[in-house]
């Protein structure tokens, strides 16, 4: 392997030996262990939207009825795909200030017994909420529908028990809590899901979206011959990201993300001027904290002032309809760190002060450290 260094922090890898089928399969096995599944796992060569769309287009047939649970923008995207597959879509929507409840899902399933597919996002990084998948999965399993889960923002940051929760199609990506690449993703497929896909005449074939192509050309062949040239750098980066979580310990990584969330929320409450957008702590995603801007202050302008004080902090304004009122503080991957939380709070304090608000930065820092220690100890 030859490494040509563009700068001290970003080596560019060239002339790598080919990534063979055995190594590719080993990486899939590591991902399966992380996802706590014994089902087939396919590492797809693209960003996580690829397997998410592939799951829907593979498992949803014209004339079927799907339940789409919306707690953020990705749920809204799924609804469009479901309708384009010819499905009747029943929608359960929760305010972006919280999570959907198992009772809401159960009620929708009772009212529409024909539902045979349910799509759900575990954690919505964009809106800062997370959903109770274990409880929802039990309701869906009792009904008999397939459950598709977007776990891109949750894997590595909170428990993900794919098989135990009865998730039939579970999609992850490496770019959030795993601190890995965005250009490769993975999906686990249960035996029930394969049966549904194989029975769907509209399931993509000879297509980049085709899960069946992967099954017949890769899995059914014993994973001995890759169907096409893999995204080599991304696959190796994914392996290193999974190995790093394994070295830290998954429980430790999850605790670190929980601590970052708790510290951010506690610090913001002590700071003044801002309030957590997600009301209840138990509904807050470990990967990102969303904040409500003060009345009369534009969130984008406030973020600009914060970044003027410290351009390195992972603070951004929301997009779309929430752009004027919601601020997002990312704390996933390596940013799930107390020093990053402190810097983010300090930048927000500076931004608020620049906009004429009165804040207490010292109280925010103290509250954040106390909350961090309360989760991790020490």
Coordinates of C-alpha atoms in Angstrom, one line a residue:
X1 CA 0.0 0.0 0.0
X2 CA 1.3 3.4 -0.9
X3 CA 0.3 6.5 1.0
X4 CA 0.8 9.9 -0.6
X5 CA 0.3 12.5 2.0
X6 CA -1.6 15.6 1.0
X7 CA -1.1 17.1 4.4
X8 CA -0.2 15.8 7.9
X9 CA -3.9 15.1 8.7
X10 CA -5.3 13.7 5.5
X11 CA -3.3 11.0 3.8
X12 CA -4.5 10.0 0.3
X13 CA -4.3 6.2 -0.2
X14 CA -3.2 5.0 -3.6
X15 CA -2.2 1.7 -5.2
X16 CA -4.2 -0.4 -2.7
X17 CA -4.3 -4.2 -3.3
X18 CA -7.7 -5.3 -4.4
X19 CA -10.4 -5.8 -1.7
X20 CA -11.2 -9.5 -2.2
X21 CA -14.5 -11.3 -1.4
X22 CA -13.2 -12.8 1.8
X23 CA -12.2 -9.4 3.3
X24 CA -15.5 -7.9 2.1
X25 CA -17.5 -10.7 3.8
X26 CA -15.5 -10.3 7.0
X27 CA -16.4 -6.6 7.1
X28 CA -20.1 -7.5 6.7
X29 CA -19.7 -9.9 9.6
X30 CA -18.3 -7.2 11.8
X31 CA -21.2 -4.9 10.9
X32 CA -23.7 -7.7 11.6
X33 CA -22.2 -8.1 15.1
X34 CA -22.5 -4.4 15.7
X35 CA -26.1 -4.5 14.7
X36 CA -26.7 -7.6 16.9
X37 CA -28.1 -9.6 14.0
X38 CA -27.7 -13.1 12.6
X39 CA -29.6 -12.2 9.5
X40 CA -28.0 -11.5 6.1
X41 CA -26.1 -8.2 5.9
X42 CA -25.4 -6.5 2.6
X43 CA -22.8 -3.7 2.5
X44 CA -24.1 -1.5 -0.2
X45 CA -21.8 0.8 -2.1
X46 CA -23.3 4.2 -1.5
X47 CA -24.7 6.6 1.1
X48 CA -27.5 5.2 3.3
X49 CA -30.3 6.6 1.2
X50 CA -29.4 3.8 -1.3
X51 CA -30.3 0.8 0.9
X52 CA -33.2 2.8 2.4
X53 CA -34.8 3.3 -1.0
X54 CA -33.8 -0.2 -2.0
X55 CA -35.7 -1.7 1.0
X56 CA -38.9 0.1 0.2
X57 CA -38.8 -0.5 -3.5
X58 CA -37.9 -4.2 -2.9
X59 CA -40.5 -5.0 -0.2
X60 CA -43.5 -2.8 -1.1
X61 CA -45.7 -3.9 -3.9
X62 CA -48.5 -2.0 -5.7
X63 CA -51.8 -2.2 -3.9
X64 CA -50.3 -2.9 -0.5
X65 CA -50.8 -0.7 2.5
X66 CA -47.8 0.8 4.5
X67 CA -47.6 2.6 7.8
X68 CA -45.1 5.4 7.6
X69 CA -44.1 7.0 11.0
X70 CA -42.8 10.5 10.7
X71 CA -40.8 12.2 13.4
X72 CA -38.5 14.1 11.1
X73 CA -37.5 14.7 7.4
X74 CA -36.4 11.2 6.6
X75 CA -39.8 9.8 7.5
X76 CA -41.2 12.3 5.1
X77 CA -38.9 11.0 2.4
X78 CA -40.0 7.5 3.0
X79 CA -43.6 8.4 2.4
X80 CA -42.8 9.6 -1.1
X81 CA -41.0 6.4 -2.0
X82 CA -43.9 4.3 -0.6
X83 CA -46.5 6.1 -2.7
X84 CA -44.3 5.9 -5.8
X85 CA -44.3 2.1 -5.3
X86 CA -48.1 2.1 -5.6
X87 CA -48.8 1.6 -1.9
X88 CA -51.6 3.2 0.1
X89 CA -49.8 5.1 2.9
X90 CA -51.1 5.5 6.4
X91 CA -49.2 8.2 8.3
X92 CA -48.5 8.6 12.0
X93 CA -46.8 11.9 12.7
X94 CA -45.3 13.0 16.0
X95 CA -44.4 16.6 16.8
X96 CA -40.7 17.2 16.3
X97 CA -40.6 18.0 20.0
X98 CA -40.9 14.4 20.9
X99 CA -41.2 10.8 19.9
X100 CA -44.0 8.6 18.5
X101 CA -45.6 6.2 21.0
X102 CA -46.3 2.5 20.7
X103 CA -49.9 3.3 21.4
X104 CA -50.1 5.5 18.3
X105 CA -48.7 2.7 16.2
X106 CA -51.0 0.1 17.7
X107 CA -54.0 2.3 17.0
X108 CA -53.0 2.8 13.4
X109 CA -52.6 -0.9 13.0
X110 CA -56.0 -1.7 14.5
X111 CA -57.7 0.9 12.3
X112 CA -55.9 -0.5 9.2
X113 CA -55.5 -4.3 9.6
X114 CA -54.3 -4.5 6.0
X115 CA -51.0 -2.8 6.8
X116 CA -48.1 -5.1 5.9
X117 CA -45.1 -2.8 6.0
X118 CA -44.0 -0.2 8.6
X119 CA -41.2 2.3 8.1
X120 CA -39.6 4.0 11.1
X121 CA -36.6 6.1 11.9
X122 CA -34.8 5.2 15.1
X123 CA -33.0 8.5 15.8
X124 CA -33.6 11.7 13.8
X125 CA -30.4 13.7 13.9
X126 CA -32.1 16.5 12.0
X127 CA -34.8 17.0 14.7
X128 CA -33.0 15.6 17.7
X129 CA -35.5 13.0 18.7
X130 CA -35.4 9.2 19.1
X131 CA -38.2 6.6 19.0
X132 CA -38.8 3.6 21.3
X133 CA -38.1 0.9 18.7
X134 CA -38.2 -2.1 21.1
X135 CA -41.8 -1.3 22.1
X136 CA -42.9 -0.3 18.6
X137 CA -41.2 -3.4 17.2
X138 CA -43.3 -5.6 19.6
X139 CA -46.5 -4.0 18.4
X140 CA -45.6 -4.4 14.7
X141 CA -44.5 -8.0 15.2
X142 CA -47.8 -8.9 16.9
X143 CA -49.6 -7.4 13.9
X144 CA -47.5 -9.4 11.5
X145 CA -46.2 -6.5 9.3
X146 CA -42.6 -6.1 8.2
X147 CA -40.6 -3.4 10.0
X148 CA -38.0 -1.3 8.3
X149 CA -35.8 0.7 10.5
X150 CA -33.5 3.6 9.6
X151 CA -30.7 3.3 12.2
X152 CA -28.2 5.5 10.5
X153 CA -28.0 8.0 13.3
X154 CA -28.5 5.6 16.2
X155 CA -26.0 2.8 15.5
X156 CA -23.1 3.2 17.9
X157 CA -24.9 5.9 19.9
X158 CA -27.7 3.9 21.5
X159 CA -28.7 0.3 21.8
X160 CA -29.6 -1.4 18.4
X161 CA -30.9 -4.9 18.9
X162 CA -32.0 -5.8 15.4
X163 CA -33.1 -9.4 15.9
X164 CA -34.4 -9.0 19.4
X165 CA -36.6 -6.1 18.3
X166 CA -38.0 -8.0 15.3
X167 CA -36.6 -5.5 12.7
X168 CA -36.8 -7.1 9.3
X169 CA -34.9 -4.5 7.3
X170 CA -32.3 -2.4 9.3
X171 CA -30.2 0.2 7.5
X172 CA -27.1 1.8 9.0
X173 CA -24.4 4.2 7.8
X174 CA -21.0 5.0 9.1
X175 CA -20.9 8.7 9.1
X176 CA -22.6 9.5 12.4
X177 CA -21.7 7.9 15.7
X178 CA -19.3 5.5 14.1
X179 CA -17.2 8.5 12.8
X180 CA -16.7 6.6 9.6
X181 CA -17.4 7.0 5.9
X182 CA -20.6 8.3 4.3
X183 CA -20.0 6.5 1.0
X184 CA -20.9 3.0 2.1
X185 CA -23.8 1.6 4.1
X186 CA -25.3 -1.7 5.1
X187 CA -28.7 -3.3 5.5
X188 CA -29.7 -6.5 7.4
X189 CA -32.5 -8.5 5.8
X190 CA -34.6 -11.1 7.7
X191 CA -35.8 -14.3 6.2
X192 CA -39.4 -12.9 6.2
X193 CA -38.2 -9.8 4.3
X194 CA -36.4 -12.0 1.7
X195 CA -39.6 -13.9 1.2
X196 CA -41.6 -10.7 0.7
X197 CA -39.0 -9.3 -1.7
X198 CA -38.8 -12.5 -3.8
X199 CA -42.6 -12.5 -4.1
X200 CA -42.7 -8.9 -5.3
X201 CA -42.8 -8.7 -9.1
X202 CA -41.9 -5.0 -8.9
X203 CA -38.7 -5.5 -6.8
X204 CA -35.8 -4.0 -8.7
X205 CA -33.6 -6.3 -10.7
X206 CA -30.3 -5.6 -12.6
X207 CA -30.3 -2.3 -10.8
X208 CA -28.1 -0.5 -8.2
X209 CA -31.2 -0.6 -6.0
X210 CA -31.6 -4.4 -6.2
X211 CA -31.3 -6.4 -3.0
X212 CA -32.2 -9.5 -5.0
X213 CA -29.2 -9.1 -7.2
X214 CA -27.0 -9.1 -4.1
X215 CA -28.8 -12.1 -2.7
X216 CA -28.5 -14.2 -5.8
X217 CA -25.1 -13.1 -6.9
X218 CA -23.4 -12.7 -3.6
X219 CA -25.2 -14.4 -0.6
X220 CA -26.6 -17.4 -2.4
X221 CA -23.2 -18.0 -3.9
X222 CA -21.6 -18.3 -0.5
X223 CA -20.1 -14.8 -0.7
X224 CA -17.1 -16.0 -2.7
X225 CA -17.4 -13.7 -5.7
X226 CA -18.2 -10.0 -5.6
X227 CA -20.8 -8.9 -8.1
X228 CA -18.9 -5.7 -8.9
X229 CA -15.8 -3.7 -7.9
X230 CA -16.3 -2.6 -4.3
X231 CA -15.9 0.9 -3.0
X232 CA -12.6 -0.1 -1.6
X233 CA -11.5 2.9 0.5
X234 CA -15.0 3.3 2.0
X235 CA -15.2 -0.4 2.9
X236 CA -11.8 -0.2 4.6
X237 CA -12.8 3.0 6.4
X238 CA -16.1 1.3 7.6
X239 CA -14.1 -1.6 8.9
X240 CA -11.8 0.7 10.9
X241 CA -14.7 2.6 12.3
X242 CA -16.4 -0.6 13.5
X243 CA -13.1 -1.8 14.9
X244 CA -12.6 1.5 16.8
X245 CA -16.0 1.1 18.4
X246 CA -15.2 -2.5 19.3
X247 CA -11.9 -1.4 20.9
X248 CA -13.6 1.3 22.9
X249 CA -16.5 -1.0 23.8
X250 CA -20.0 -0.5 22.4
X251 CA -21.4 0.1 25.8
X252 CA -18.8 2.7 26.5
X253 CA -19.5 4.4 23.1
X254 CA -23.2 4.5 23.9
X255 CA -22.6 5.9 27.3
X256 CA -20.3 8.6 25.9
X257 CA -23.0 9.7 23.5
X258 CA -25.6 9.7 26.2
X259 CA -23.3 11.8 28.4
X260 CA -22.8 14.3 25.5
X261 CA -26.6 14.7 25.1
X262 CA -27.2 15.1 28.8
X263 CA -24.4 17.6 29.2
X264 CA -25.6 19.7 26.2
X265 CA -29.2 19.8 27.4
X266 CA -28.2 20.6 31.0
X267 CA -25.8 23.3 29.9
X268 CA -28.3 24.9 27.6
X269 CA -30.9 25.0 30.4
X270 CA -28.4 26.7 32.7
X271 CA -27.2 29.1 30.0
X272 CA -30.5 30.9 29.5
X273 CA -31.9 32.2 26.2
X274 CA -32.3 28.8 24.6
X275 CA -34.4 25.8 25.3
X276 CA -34.2 22.2 24.1
X277 CA -36.5 21.6 21.2
X278 CA -37.2 18.0 22.2
X279 CA -39.1 18.5 25.5
X280 CA -38.4 15.2 27.4
X281 CA -34.9 13.9 28.0
X282 CA -36.0 10.4 27.3
X283 CA -37.0 11.4 23.8
X284 CA -33.7 13.1 23.0
X285 CA -31.4 11.5 20.5
X286 CA -27.9 10.9 21.8
X287 CA -26.3 12.2 18.5
X288 CA -27.6 15.7 18.3
X289 CA -29.4 18.3 20.5
X290 CA -31.9 20.6 18.8
X291 CA -32.6 24.0 20.4
X292 CA -35.4 26.5 20.1
X293 CA -34.1 30.0 19.3
X294 CA -35.4 32.9 21.6
X295 CA -38.5 34.8 20.4
X296 CA -37.4 37.5 18.1
X297 CA -34.1 36.0 17.2
X298 CA -33.5 34.2 13.9
X299 CA -31.8 30.8 14.4
X300 CA -29.6 31.2 11.3
X301 CA -28.3 34.6 12.4
X302 CA -27.7 33.3 15.9
X303 CA -25.7 30.4 14.6
X304 CA -23.7 32.8 12.4
X305 CA -22.8 34.8 15.5
X306 CA -21.8 31.6 17.4
X307 CA -19.6 30.4 14.6
X308 CA -18.0 33.9 14.4
X309 CA -16.9 33.3 17.9
X310 CA -15.7 29.8 17.2
X311 CA -15.9 28.3 13.7
X312 CA -14.9 24.9 14.9
X313 CA -18.0 23.9 16.9
X314 CA -20.5 21.5 15.4
X315 CA -23.4 24.0 15.6
X316 CA -25.8 24.7 12.7
X317 CA -29.2 26.0 11.9
X318 CA -31.9 23.7 10.8
X319 CA -33.1 23.5 7.2
X320 CA -36.4 24.0 5.6
X321 CA -39.4 25.2 7.5
X322 CA -37.5 25.1 10.8
X323 CA -34.6 27.2 9.6
X324 CA -35.6 30.3 11.5
X325 CA -36.4 28.7 14.9
X326 CA -34.2 25.5 15.3
X327 CA -30.5 25.2 16.1
X328 CA -28.7 21.9 16.1
X329 CA -25.7 20.9 18.1
X330 CA -24.1 17.8 16.8
X331 CA -22.3 15.5 19.3
X332 CA -21.8 12.2 17.5
X333 CA -18.7 10.2 16.8
X334 CA -15.6 12.1 18.1
X335 CA -17.7 15.1 18.8
X336 CA -19.4 13.2 21.7
X337 CA -16.8 14.7 24.0
X338 CA -17.0 17.0 26.9
X339 CA -14.6 19.5 25.5
X340 CA -16.7 19.8 22.3
X341 CA -19.8 20.3 24.4
X342 CA -18.1 23.0 26.4
X343 CA -16.9 24.8 23.3
X344 CA -20.4 24.6 21.7
X345 CA -22.0 26.1 24.8
X346 CA -19.4 28.8 24.9
X347 CA -19.9 29.7 21.3
X348 CA -23.7 29.8 21.7
X349 CA -23.2 32.0 24.7
X350 CA -21.1 34.4 22.7
X351 CA -23.6 34.3 19.9
X352 CA -26.5 35.1 22.2
X353 CA -24.6 38.0 23.8
X354 CA -23.7 39.4 20.4
X355 CA -27.5 39.5 19.8
X356 CA -28.2 41.3 23.0
X357 CA -29.3 38.4 25.2
X358 CA -28.2 37.9 28.8
X359 CA -26.6 34.5 29.5
X360 CA -24.6 32.7 32.2
X361 CA -21.7 30.9 30.5
X362 CA -20.1 29.8 33.7
X363 CA -23.3 28.2 35.0
X364 CA -23.7 26.4 31.6
X365 CA -20.2 25.0 31.8
X366 CA -20.7 23.8 35.4
X367 CA -24.1 22.2 34.6
X368 CA -22.6 20.4 31.5
X369 CA -19.7 18.9 33.5
X370 CA -22.1 17.8 36.3
X371 CA -24.4 16.1 33.8
X372 CA -21.5 14.5 32.0
X373 CA -20.1 13.0 35.2
X374 CA -23.6 11.9 36.2
X375 CA -23.7 9.6 33.2
X376 CA -20.1 8.4 33.1
X377 CA -19.0 9.0 36.7
X378 CA -15.8 10.6 37.8

